XYZ file of C-alpha atoms in Angstrom:
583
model
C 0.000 0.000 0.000
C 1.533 3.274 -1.062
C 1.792 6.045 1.912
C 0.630 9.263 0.152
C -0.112 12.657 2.229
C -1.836 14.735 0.129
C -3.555 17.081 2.097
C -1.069 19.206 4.583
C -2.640 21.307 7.267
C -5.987 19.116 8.324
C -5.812 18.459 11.763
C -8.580 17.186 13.742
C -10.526 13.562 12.782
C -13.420 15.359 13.468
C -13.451 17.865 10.672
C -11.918 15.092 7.928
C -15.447 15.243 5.998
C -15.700 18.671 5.847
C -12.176 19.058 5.298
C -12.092 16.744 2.275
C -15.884 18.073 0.832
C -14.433 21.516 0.627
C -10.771 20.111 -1.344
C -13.721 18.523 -3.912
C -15.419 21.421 -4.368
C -12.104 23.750 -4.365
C -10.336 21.318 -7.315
C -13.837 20.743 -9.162
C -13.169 22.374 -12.568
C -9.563 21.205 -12.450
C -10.885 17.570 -12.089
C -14.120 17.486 -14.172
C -12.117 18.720 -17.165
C -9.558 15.879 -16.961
C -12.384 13.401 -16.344
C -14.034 14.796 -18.863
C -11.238 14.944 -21.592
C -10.855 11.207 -20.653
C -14.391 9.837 -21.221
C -14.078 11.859 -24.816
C -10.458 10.314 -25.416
C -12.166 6.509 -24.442
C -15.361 7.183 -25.912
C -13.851 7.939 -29.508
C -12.285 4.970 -29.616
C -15.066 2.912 -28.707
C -13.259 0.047 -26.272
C -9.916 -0.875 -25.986
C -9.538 -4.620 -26.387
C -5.784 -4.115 -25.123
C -6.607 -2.436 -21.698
C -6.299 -4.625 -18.720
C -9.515 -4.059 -16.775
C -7.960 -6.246 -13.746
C -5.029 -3.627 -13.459
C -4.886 -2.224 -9.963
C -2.674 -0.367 -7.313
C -4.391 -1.385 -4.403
C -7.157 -3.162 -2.755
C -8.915 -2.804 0.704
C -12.443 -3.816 2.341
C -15.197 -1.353 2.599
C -17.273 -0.996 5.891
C -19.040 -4.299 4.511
C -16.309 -6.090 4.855
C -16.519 -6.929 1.025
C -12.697 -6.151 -0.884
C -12.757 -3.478 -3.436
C -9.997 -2.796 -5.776
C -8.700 0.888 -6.827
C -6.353 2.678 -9.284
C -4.187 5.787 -8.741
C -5.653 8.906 -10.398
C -2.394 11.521 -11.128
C -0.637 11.763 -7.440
C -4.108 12.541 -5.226
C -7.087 10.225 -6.345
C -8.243 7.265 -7.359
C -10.929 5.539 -9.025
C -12.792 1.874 -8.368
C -11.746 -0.608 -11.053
C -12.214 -4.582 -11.661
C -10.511 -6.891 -9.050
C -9.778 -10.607 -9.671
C -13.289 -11.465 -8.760
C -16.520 -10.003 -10.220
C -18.460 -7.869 -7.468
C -21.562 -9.275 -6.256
C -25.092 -8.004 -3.664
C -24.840 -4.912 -2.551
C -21.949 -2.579 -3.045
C -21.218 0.405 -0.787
C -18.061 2.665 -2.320
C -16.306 4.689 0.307
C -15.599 8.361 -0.617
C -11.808 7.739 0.835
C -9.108 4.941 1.467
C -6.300 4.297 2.751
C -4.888 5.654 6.005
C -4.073 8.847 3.603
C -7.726 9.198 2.792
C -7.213 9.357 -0.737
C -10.815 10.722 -2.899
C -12.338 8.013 -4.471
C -13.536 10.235 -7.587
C -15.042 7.792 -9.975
C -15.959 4.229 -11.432
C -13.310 3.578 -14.198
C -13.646 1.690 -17.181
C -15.625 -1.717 -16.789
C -15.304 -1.940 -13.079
C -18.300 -3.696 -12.981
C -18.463 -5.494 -16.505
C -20.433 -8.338 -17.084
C -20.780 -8.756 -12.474
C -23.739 -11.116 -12.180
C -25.432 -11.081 -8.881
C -24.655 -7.338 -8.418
C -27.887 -5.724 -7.154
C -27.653 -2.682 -5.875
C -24.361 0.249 -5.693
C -24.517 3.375 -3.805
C -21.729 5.920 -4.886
C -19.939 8.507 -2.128
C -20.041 12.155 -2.010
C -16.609 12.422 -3.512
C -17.870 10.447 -6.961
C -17.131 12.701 -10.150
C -17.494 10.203 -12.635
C -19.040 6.458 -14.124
C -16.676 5.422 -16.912
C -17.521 3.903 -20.306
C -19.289 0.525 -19.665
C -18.665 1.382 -16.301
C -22.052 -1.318 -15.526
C -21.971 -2.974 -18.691
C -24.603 -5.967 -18.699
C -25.050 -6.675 -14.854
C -28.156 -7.978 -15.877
C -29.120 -8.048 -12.195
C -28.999 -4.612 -10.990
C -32.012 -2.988 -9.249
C -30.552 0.121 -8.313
C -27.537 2.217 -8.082
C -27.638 5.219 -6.046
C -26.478 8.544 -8.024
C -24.243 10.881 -5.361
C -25.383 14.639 -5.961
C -21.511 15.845 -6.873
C -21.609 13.569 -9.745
C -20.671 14.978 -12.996
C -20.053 12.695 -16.012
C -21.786 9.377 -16.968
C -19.564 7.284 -20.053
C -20.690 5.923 -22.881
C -22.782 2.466 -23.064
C -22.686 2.622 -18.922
C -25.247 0.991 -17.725
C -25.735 -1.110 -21.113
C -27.499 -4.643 -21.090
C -28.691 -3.687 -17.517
C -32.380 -5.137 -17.366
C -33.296 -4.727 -14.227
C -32.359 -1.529 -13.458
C -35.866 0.518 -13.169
C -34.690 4.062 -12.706
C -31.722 6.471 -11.504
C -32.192 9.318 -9.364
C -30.717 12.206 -11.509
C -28.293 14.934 -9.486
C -28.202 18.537 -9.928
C -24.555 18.403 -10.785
C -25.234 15.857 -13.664
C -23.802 17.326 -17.032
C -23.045 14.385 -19.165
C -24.424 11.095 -20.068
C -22.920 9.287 -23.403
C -24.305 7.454 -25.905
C -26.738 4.389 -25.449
C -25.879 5.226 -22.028
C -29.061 3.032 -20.655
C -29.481 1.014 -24.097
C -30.800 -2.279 -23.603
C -32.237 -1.154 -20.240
C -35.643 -2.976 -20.660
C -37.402 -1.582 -17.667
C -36.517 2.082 -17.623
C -39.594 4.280 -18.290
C -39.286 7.594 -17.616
C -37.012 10.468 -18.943
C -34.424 11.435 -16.954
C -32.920 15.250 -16.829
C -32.572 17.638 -14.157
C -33.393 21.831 -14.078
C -30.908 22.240 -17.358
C -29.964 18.760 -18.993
C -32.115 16.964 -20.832
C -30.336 13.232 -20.470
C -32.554 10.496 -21.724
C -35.869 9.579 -23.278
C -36.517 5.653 -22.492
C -36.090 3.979 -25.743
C -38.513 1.219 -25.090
C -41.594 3.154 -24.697
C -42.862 1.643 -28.302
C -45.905 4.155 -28.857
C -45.706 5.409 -32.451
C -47.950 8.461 -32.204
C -46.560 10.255 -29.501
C -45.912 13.459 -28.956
C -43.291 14.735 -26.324
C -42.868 18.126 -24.894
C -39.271 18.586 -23.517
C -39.480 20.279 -20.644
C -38.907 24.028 -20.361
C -35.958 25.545 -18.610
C -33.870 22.968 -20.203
C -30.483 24.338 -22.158
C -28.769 21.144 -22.840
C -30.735 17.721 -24.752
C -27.568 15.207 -23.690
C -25.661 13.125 -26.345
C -28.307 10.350 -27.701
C -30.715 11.401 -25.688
C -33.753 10.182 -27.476
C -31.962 7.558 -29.813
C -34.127 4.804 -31.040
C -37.180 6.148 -29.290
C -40.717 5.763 -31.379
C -42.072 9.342 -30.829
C -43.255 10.431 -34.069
C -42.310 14.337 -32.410
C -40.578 15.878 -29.956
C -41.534 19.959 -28.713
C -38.113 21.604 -28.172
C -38.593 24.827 -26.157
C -37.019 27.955 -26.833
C -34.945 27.401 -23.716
C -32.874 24.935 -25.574
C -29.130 26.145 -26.597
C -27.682 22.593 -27.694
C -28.691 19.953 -29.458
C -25.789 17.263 -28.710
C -24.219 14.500 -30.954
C -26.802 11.645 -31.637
C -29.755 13.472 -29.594
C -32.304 12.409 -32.235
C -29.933 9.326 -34.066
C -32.253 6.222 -35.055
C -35.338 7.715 -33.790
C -39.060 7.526 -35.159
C -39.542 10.822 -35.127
C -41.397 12.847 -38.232
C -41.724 16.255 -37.191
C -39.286 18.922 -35.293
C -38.912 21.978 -35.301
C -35.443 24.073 -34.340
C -36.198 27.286 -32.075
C -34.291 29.986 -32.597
C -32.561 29.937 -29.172
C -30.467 26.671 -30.275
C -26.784 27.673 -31.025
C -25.593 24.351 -31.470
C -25.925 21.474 -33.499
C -23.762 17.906 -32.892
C -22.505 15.150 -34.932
C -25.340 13.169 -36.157
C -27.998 14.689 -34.420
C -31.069 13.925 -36.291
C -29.336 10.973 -38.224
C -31.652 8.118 -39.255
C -35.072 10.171 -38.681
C -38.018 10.204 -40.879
C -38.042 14.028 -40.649
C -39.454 14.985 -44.089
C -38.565 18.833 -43.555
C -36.244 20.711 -41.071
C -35.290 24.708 -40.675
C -31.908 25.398 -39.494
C -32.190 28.723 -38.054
C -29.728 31.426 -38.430
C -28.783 31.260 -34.566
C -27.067 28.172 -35.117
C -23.382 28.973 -35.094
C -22.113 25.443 -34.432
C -22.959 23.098 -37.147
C -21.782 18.964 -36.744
C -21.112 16.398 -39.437
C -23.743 14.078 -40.491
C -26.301 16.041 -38.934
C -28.575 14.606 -40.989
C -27.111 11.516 -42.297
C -29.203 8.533 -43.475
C -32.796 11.187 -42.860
C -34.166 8.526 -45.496
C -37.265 10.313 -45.439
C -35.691 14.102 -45.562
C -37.464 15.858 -48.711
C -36.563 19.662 -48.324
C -33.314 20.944 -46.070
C -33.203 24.825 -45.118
C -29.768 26.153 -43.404
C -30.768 29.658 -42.524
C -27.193 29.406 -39.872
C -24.114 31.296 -41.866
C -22.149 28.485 -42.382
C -18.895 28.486 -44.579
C -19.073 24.996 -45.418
C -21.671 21.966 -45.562
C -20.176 19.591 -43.119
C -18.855 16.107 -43.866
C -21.901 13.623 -45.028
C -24.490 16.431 -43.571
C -26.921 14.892 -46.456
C -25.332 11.546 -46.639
C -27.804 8.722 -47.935
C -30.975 11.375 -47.773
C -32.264 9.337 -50.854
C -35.467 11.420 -50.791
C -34.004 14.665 -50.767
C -35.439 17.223 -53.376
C -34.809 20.321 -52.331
C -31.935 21.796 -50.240
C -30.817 25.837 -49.534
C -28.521 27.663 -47.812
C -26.669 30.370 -47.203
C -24.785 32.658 -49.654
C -21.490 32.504 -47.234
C -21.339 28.671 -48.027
C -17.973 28.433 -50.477
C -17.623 24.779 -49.596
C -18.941 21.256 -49.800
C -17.211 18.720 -47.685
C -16.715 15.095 -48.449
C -19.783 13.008 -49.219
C -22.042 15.921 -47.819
C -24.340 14.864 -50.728
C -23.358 11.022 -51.232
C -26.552 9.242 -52.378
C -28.925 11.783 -52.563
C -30.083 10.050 -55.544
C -33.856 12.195 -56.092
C -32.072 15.267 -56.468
C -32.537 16.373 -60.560
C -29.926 19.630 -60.533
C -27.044 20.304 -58.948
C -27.427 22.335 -55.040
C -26.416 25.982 -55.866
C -22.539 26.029 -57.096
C -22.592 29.836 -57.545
C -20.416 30.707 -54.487
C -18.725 27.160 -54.165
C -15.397 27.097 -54.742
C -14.606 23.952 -53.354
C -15.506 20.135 -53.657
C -14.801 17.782 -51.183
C -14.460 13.865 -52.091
C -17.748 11.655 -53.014
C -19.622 14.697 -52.747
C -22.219 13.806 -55.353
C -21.761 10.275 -55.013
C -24.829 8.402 -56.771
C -26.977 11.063 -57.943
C -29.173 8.851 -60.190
C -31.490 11.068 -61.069
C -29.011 13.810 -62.406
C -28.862 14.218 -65.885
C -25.934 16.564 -66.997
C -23.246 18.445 -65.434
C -22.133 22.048 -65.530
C -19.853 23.280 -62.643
C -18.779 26.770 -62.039
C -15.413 28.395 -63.271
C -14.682 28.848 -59.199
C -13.828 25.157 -58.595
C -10.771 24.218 -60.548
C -10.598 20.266 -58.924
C -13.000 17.427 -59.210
C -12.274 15.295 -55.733
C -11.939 11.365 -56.194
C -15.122 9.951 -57.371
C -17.092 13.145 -57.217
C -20.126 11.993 -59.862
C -19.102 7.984 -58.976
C -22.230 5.720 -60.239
C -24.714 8.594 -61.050
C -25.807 6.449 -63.758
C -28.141 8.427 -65.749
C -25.716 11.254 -66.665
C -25.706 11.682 -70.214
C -23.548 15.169 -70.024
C -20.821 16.769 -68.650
C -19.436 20.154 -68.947
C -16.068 20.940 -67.936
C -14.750 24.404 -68.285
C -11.069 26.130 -69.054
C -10.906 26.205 -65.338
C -10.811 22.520 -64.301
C -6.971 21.524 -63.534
C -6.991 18.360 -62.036
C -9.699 15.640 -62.141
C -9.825 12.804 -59.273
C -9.296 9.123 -58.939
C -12.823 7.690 -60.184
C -14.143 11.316 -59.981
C -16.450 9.975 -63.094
C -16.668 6.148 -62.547
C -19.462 4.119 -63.864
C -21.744 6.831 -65.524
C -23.269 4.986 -68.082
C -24.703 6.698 -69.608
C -22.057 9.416 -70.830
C -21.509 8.889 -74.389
C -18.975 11.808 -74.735
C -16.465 13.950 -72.944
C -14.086 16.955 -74.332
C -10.784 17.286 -72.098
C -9.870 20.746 -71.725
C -6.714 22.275 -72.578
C -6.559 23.264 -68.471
C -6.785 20.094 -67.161
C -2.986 18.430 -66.276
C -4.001 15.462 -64.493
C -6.922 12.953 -64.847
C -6.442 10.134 -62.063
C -7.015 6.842 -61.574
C -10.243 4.896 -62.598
C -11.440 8.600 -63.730
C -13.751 7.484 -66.192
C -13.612 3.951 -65.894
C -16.890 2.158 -66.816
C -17.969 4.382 -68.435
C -19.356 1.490 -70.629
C -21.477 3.780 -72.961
C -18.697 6.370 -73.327
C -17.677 6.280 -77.772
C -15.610 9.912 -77.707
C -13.122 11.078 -75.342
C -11.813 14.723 -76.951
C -8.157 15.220 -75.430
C -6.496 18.820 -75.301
C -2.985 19.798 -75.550
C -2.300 20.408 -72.171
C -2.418 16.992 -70.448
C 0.376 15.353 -68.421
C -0.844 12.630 -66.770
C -3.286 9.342 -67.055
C -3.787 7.638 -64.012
C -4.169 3.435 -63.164
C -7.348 2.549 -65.387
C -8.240 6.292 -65.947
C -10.174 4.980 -69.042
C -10.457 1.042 -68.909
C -13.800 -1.112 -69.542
C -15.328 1.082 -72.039
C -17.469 -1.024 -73.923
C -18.362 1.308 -76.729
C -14.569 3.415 -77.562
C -13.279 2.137 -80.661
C -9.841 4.875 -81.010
C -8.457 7.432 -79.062
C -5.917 9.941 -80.058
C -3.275 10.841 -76.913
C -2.131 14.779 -76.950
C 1.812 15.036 -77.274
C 1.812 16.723 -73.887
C 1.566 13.533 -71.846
C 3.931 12.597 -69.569
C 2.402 9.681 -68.253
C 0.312 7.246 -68.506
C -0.829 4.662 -65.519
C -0.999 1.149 -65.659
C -3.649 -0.450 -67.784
C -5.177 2.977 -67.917
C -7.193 1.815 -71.532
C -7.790 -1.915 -70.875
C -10.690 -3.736 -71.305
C -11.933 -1.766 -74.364
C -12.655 -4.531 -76.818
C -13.846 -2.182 -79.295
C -11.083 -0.023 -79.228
C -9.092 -0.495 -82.766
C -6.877 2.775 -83.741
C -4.714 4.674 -80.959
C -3.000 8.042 -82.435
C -0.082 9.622 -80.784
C 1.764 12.726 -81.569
C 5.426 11.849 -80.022
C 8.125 11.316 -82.539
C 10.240 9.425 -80.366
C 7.962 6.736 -78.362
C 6.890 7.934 -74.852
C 8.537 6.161 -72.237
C 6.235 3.688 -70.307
C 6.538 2.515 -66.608
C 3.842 -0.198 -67.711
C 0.950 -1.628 -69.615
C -1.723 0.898 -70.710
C -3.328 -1.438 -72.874
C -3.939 -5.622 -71.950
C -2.746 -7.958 -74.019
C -5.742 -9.322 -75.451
C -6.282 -5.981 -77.192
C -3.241 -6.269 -79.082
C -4.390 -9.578 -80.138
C -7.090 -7.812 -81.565
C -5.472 -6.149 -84.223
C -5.781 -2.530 -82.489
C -3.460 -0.255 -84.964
C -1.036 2.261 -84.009
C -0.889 5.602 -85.884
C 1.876 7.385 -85.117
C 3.563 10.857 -86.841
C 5.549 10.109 -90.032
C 9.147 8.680 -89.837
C 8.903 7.692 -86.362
C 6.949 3.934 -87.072
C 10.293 1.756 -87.211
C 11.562 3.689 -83.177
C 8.011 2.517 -82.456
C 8.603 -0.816 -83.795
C 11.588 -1.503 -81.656
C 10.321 0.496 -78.634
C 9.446 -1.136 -75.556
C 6.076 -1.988 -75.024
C 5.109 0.133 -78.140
C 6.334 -2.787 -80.288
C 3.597 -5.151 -79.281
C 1.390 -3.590 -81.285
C 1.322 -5.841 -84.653
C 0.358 -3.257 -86.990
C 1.867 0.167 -86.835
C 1.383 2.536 -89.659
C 2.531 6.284 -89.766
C -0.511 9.276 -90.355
C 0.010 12.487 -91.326
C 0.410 15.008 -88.632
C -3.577 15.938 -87.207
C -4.690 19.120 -87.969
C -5.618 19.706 -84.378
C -8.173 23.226 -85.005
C -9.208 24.056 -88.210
C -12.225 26.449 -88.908
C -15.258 25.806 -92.145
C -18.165 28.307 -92.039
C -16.514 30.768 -89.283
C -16.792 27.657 -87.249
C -14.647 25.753 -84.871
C -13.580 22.105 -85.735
C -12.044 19.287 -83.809
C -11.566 16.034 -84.218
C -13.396 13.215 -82.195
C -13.502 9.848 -83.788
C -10.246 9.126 -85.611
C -11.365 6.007 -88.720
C -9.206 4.343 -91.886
C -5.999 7.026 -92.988
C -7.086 8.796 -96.630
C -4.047 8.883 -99.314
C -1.864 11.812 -98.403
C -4.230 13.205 -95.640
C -6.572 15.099 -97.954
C -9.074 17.117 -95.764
C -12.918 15.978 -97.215
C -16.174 17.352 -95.756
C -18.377 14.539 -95.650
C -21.519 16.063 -95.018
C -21.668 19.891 -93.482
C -25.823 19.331 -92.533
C -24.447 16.543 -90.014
C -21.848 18.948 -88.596
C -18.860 15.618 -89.560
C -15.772 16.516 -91.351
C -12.472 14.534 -92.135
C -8.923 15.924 -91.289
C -5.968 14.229 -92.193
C -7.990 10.940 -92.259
C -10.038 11.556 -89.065
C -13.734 12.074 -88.688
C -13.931 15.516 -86.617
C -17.324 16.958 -85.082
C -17.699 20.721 -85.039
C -19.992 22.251 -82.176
């Protein structure tokens, strides 16, 4: 047993209660913000399958006679932890041990995991704190007596705990975590106290209820009506924050935001079937996922002047229609739109400037694309899978397009490559099974892994002399593909396959400029191509009528390149040999 004296000066047995009550209160903030840090730092991480829940620093008998087990808190407290043997009946906790009456200031972290034939716990005076899964699944206890200095309650605390009926709620209370009481069968009735609103009994299984929070309260706790079947919930204008999974997984259809709420968590109405919502403008804090997976969600207003749209704030809202917000929003973070597959037209671009990854992942019922000259990057798979996109626009300002920023839209039959754009990345436009034309620019540097394999439908492409690079099996898997054109008089150096080998089997030809077919021949990787013939040089712009021409689907090489309009009304022309669309 360690001999620690941590309190100088207190003299008199008589006055040791009073003495120590008074070094609580004194240290409060000092210790409630550690405690507190700690719960947040354990919490995030869900549990941690390497920490020894047996690990103690000492052990001694309450007034019981029944052996507890504690753990060294910095230099002047402790907390109860998990002896060698589970706990069992009743359970008194001591506010102090040892013959230097150390503070015992909380439950730590599965102290009483999994303790069948534990019944009842009363907590000291000196008790800040229940850890995560502090109670987790004694599927016996009745009761455990809540100490009014108590401040923070962990996550999944009293999880699995059937028979526990209901918990006196202190004053002092200002935290309970997530599915605190999930699984607790026989709790049925809400729990807060004059300014915390901590938990609505999941289990109450009325559909058609309506529940009136009660006024005064500032504060509805973290998941604090999760899973509950109230189809809506009255949130008084008392309310300033709405915690992190308040509403997550509930039933409920109808809320609506006062204006005295200033703060919105992390997934706060996740899961609802809330078919509208208001953000009002006094909402200066703003979570991710706020309302992630609102299957039901038709129409979104953010009145609160955010700068961005938080990470997957509309994530999987599959019935989302109609969404606004704020002019100061320059921003959308990743996958704040992913799966919002009933929206028909972009949300309004006209002050975004950025894009963040997935962000209109799945939009199925978007038909063609037009971004604003602000954003000059297209994240990784931006448009991924939005199916039913038959157009996309990409302007002079586009620089750099993302890995599968365009994957699987199959219905794109056509895309023109600005001369902006450096980089296109990996599986960019892969899948894009319907996709016949892909119109490069001068300009271009770099093809990423499978940028543009399994089209179905491509039968040539013609690769800018400005590439540097080109990825690995970036056009594979293009069984149509027959004629690839390239500009490079001496054969660009590759790091590795761009096409497979079946294609060469194929007979796919290889035009390249004049003079430079026998350097292809005995290039490497060039020279598996079995039939190599040299083109005259492409006219790259050429102007009939006042109009602009480029080329788009390269067929057989005409005797000495003679240029031939095949048929103006159709807007086709051959260059050099090449059929060539002019817009």
């Amino acid at each position: 047993m360690n001999k620690r004296d941590i309190h100088t000066g207190i003299v008199g047995q008589s006055d040791r209660y009073s003495e120590r009550s008074a070094l609580i209160k004194t240290n409060m903030k000092r210790i409630i913000f550690t405690i507190l840090l700690a719960i947040a730092v354990i919490t995030a991480g869900a549990t941690n399958s390497a920490d020894n829940t047996t690990d103690f620093d000492f052990c001694e008998p309450n007034a019981e006679g029944t052996m507890l087990y504690y753990r060294y808190m910095e230099q002047s407290y402790c907390e109860l932890v998990a002896g060698p043997e589970k706990y069992t009946g009743i359970i008194t906790i001591p506010p102090y041990v040892t013959e230097q009456q150390i503070p015992v200031i909380g439950v730590g972290f599965k102290a009483f995991y999994d303790c069948e034939g534990l019944t009842e716990v009363h907590l000291p005076f000196t008790m800040l704190y229940l850890e995560t899964a502090s109670f987790y699944m004694c599927r016996d206890l009745q009761k455990v007596e809540l100490n009014e200095n108590l401040k923070a309650i962990g996550w999944n605390a009293f999880e699995g705990c059937q028979e526990l009926t209901s918990l006196n709620i202190p004053q002092s209370l200002e935290y309970m975590g997530y599915e605190a009481l999930y699984g607790c069968l026989k709790m049925t009735t809400p729990l807060y106290n004059d300014k915390y609103f901590f938990n609505y009994p999941m289990y109450r299984w009325s559909m058609d209820e309506t529940y009136s929070i009660p006024e005064g309260i500032e504060v509805i706790g973290e998941g604090a009506f999760i899973f509950t079947k109230l189809q809506e919930v009255v949130i008084p204008n008392s309310v300033k924050t709405i915690s992190d999974y308040a509403f997550d997984g509930s039933s409920i259809q109808r809320v609506n935001i006062p204006t005295s709420v200033e703060s919105i968590g992390y997934q706060a109405f996740g899961q609802t079937r809330i078919e509208e919502v208001v953000v009002p403008a006094s909402v200066k804090s703003f979570g991710q996922r706020v309302f992630y997976s609102a299957f039901q969600l038709k129409k979104a207003v953010l009145e609160n002047p955010l700068d961005s749209i938080p990470t997957e704030t509309f994530a999987n809202c599959i019935e989302l229609t109609e969404v606004s917000y704020p002019a100061t929003v320059h921003k959308f973070g990743d996958y704040s739109f992913y799966q919002c597959m009933s929206l028909t037209e972009l949300p309004d671009l006209s002050n975004i400037d950025t894009l963040g990854i997935s962000v209109f992942y799945g939009f199925d019922a978007l038909e063609s694309v037009l971004l604003p000259t602000s954003i000059t990057y297209i994240p990784d798979e931006t448009f991924s899978m939005s199916e039913n996109i038959k157009e996309v626009y990409l302007h002079d300002s586009i620089e750099r397009i993302g890995a599968s920023a365009f994957y699987h839209l199959s219905s794109l039959e056509s895309i023109k490559i600005p001369t902006s754009v450096t980089s296109i990345g990996s599986s960019a436009f892969s899948f894009c099974e319907n996709l016949r034309t892909i119109d490069f620019s001068e300009g271009l540097i770099t093809i990423g892994n499978y940028a543009f394999s399994n089209l179905d439908q491509l039968e040539s492409i013609s690769l800018p002399k400005s590439v540097e690079s080109i990825g690995y099996l970036a056009f594979a898997f293009g069984y149509k593909l027959k004629d690839v054109y390239v500009k490079w008089q001496d054969p660009l150096v590759l790091q590795n396959d761009i096409f497979d080998s079946y294609q060469h089997t194929l007979g796919m030809t290889l035009h390249v400029p004049p003079g430079s077919a026998e350097r292809y021949a005995n290039a490497e990787y060039w020279s598996n191509f079995n039939n190599i013939v040299e083109d005259a040089t492409a006219i790259d712009n050429i102007t009939i009528d006042n109009k602009s021409i480029r080329y788009s689907k390269p067929i057989k090489r005409l005797i000495n390149g003679k240029v031939i309009i095949e048929s103006k009304s159709s807007g086709k022309v051959l260059v050099d040999g090449r059929k060539i669309s002019y817009y």
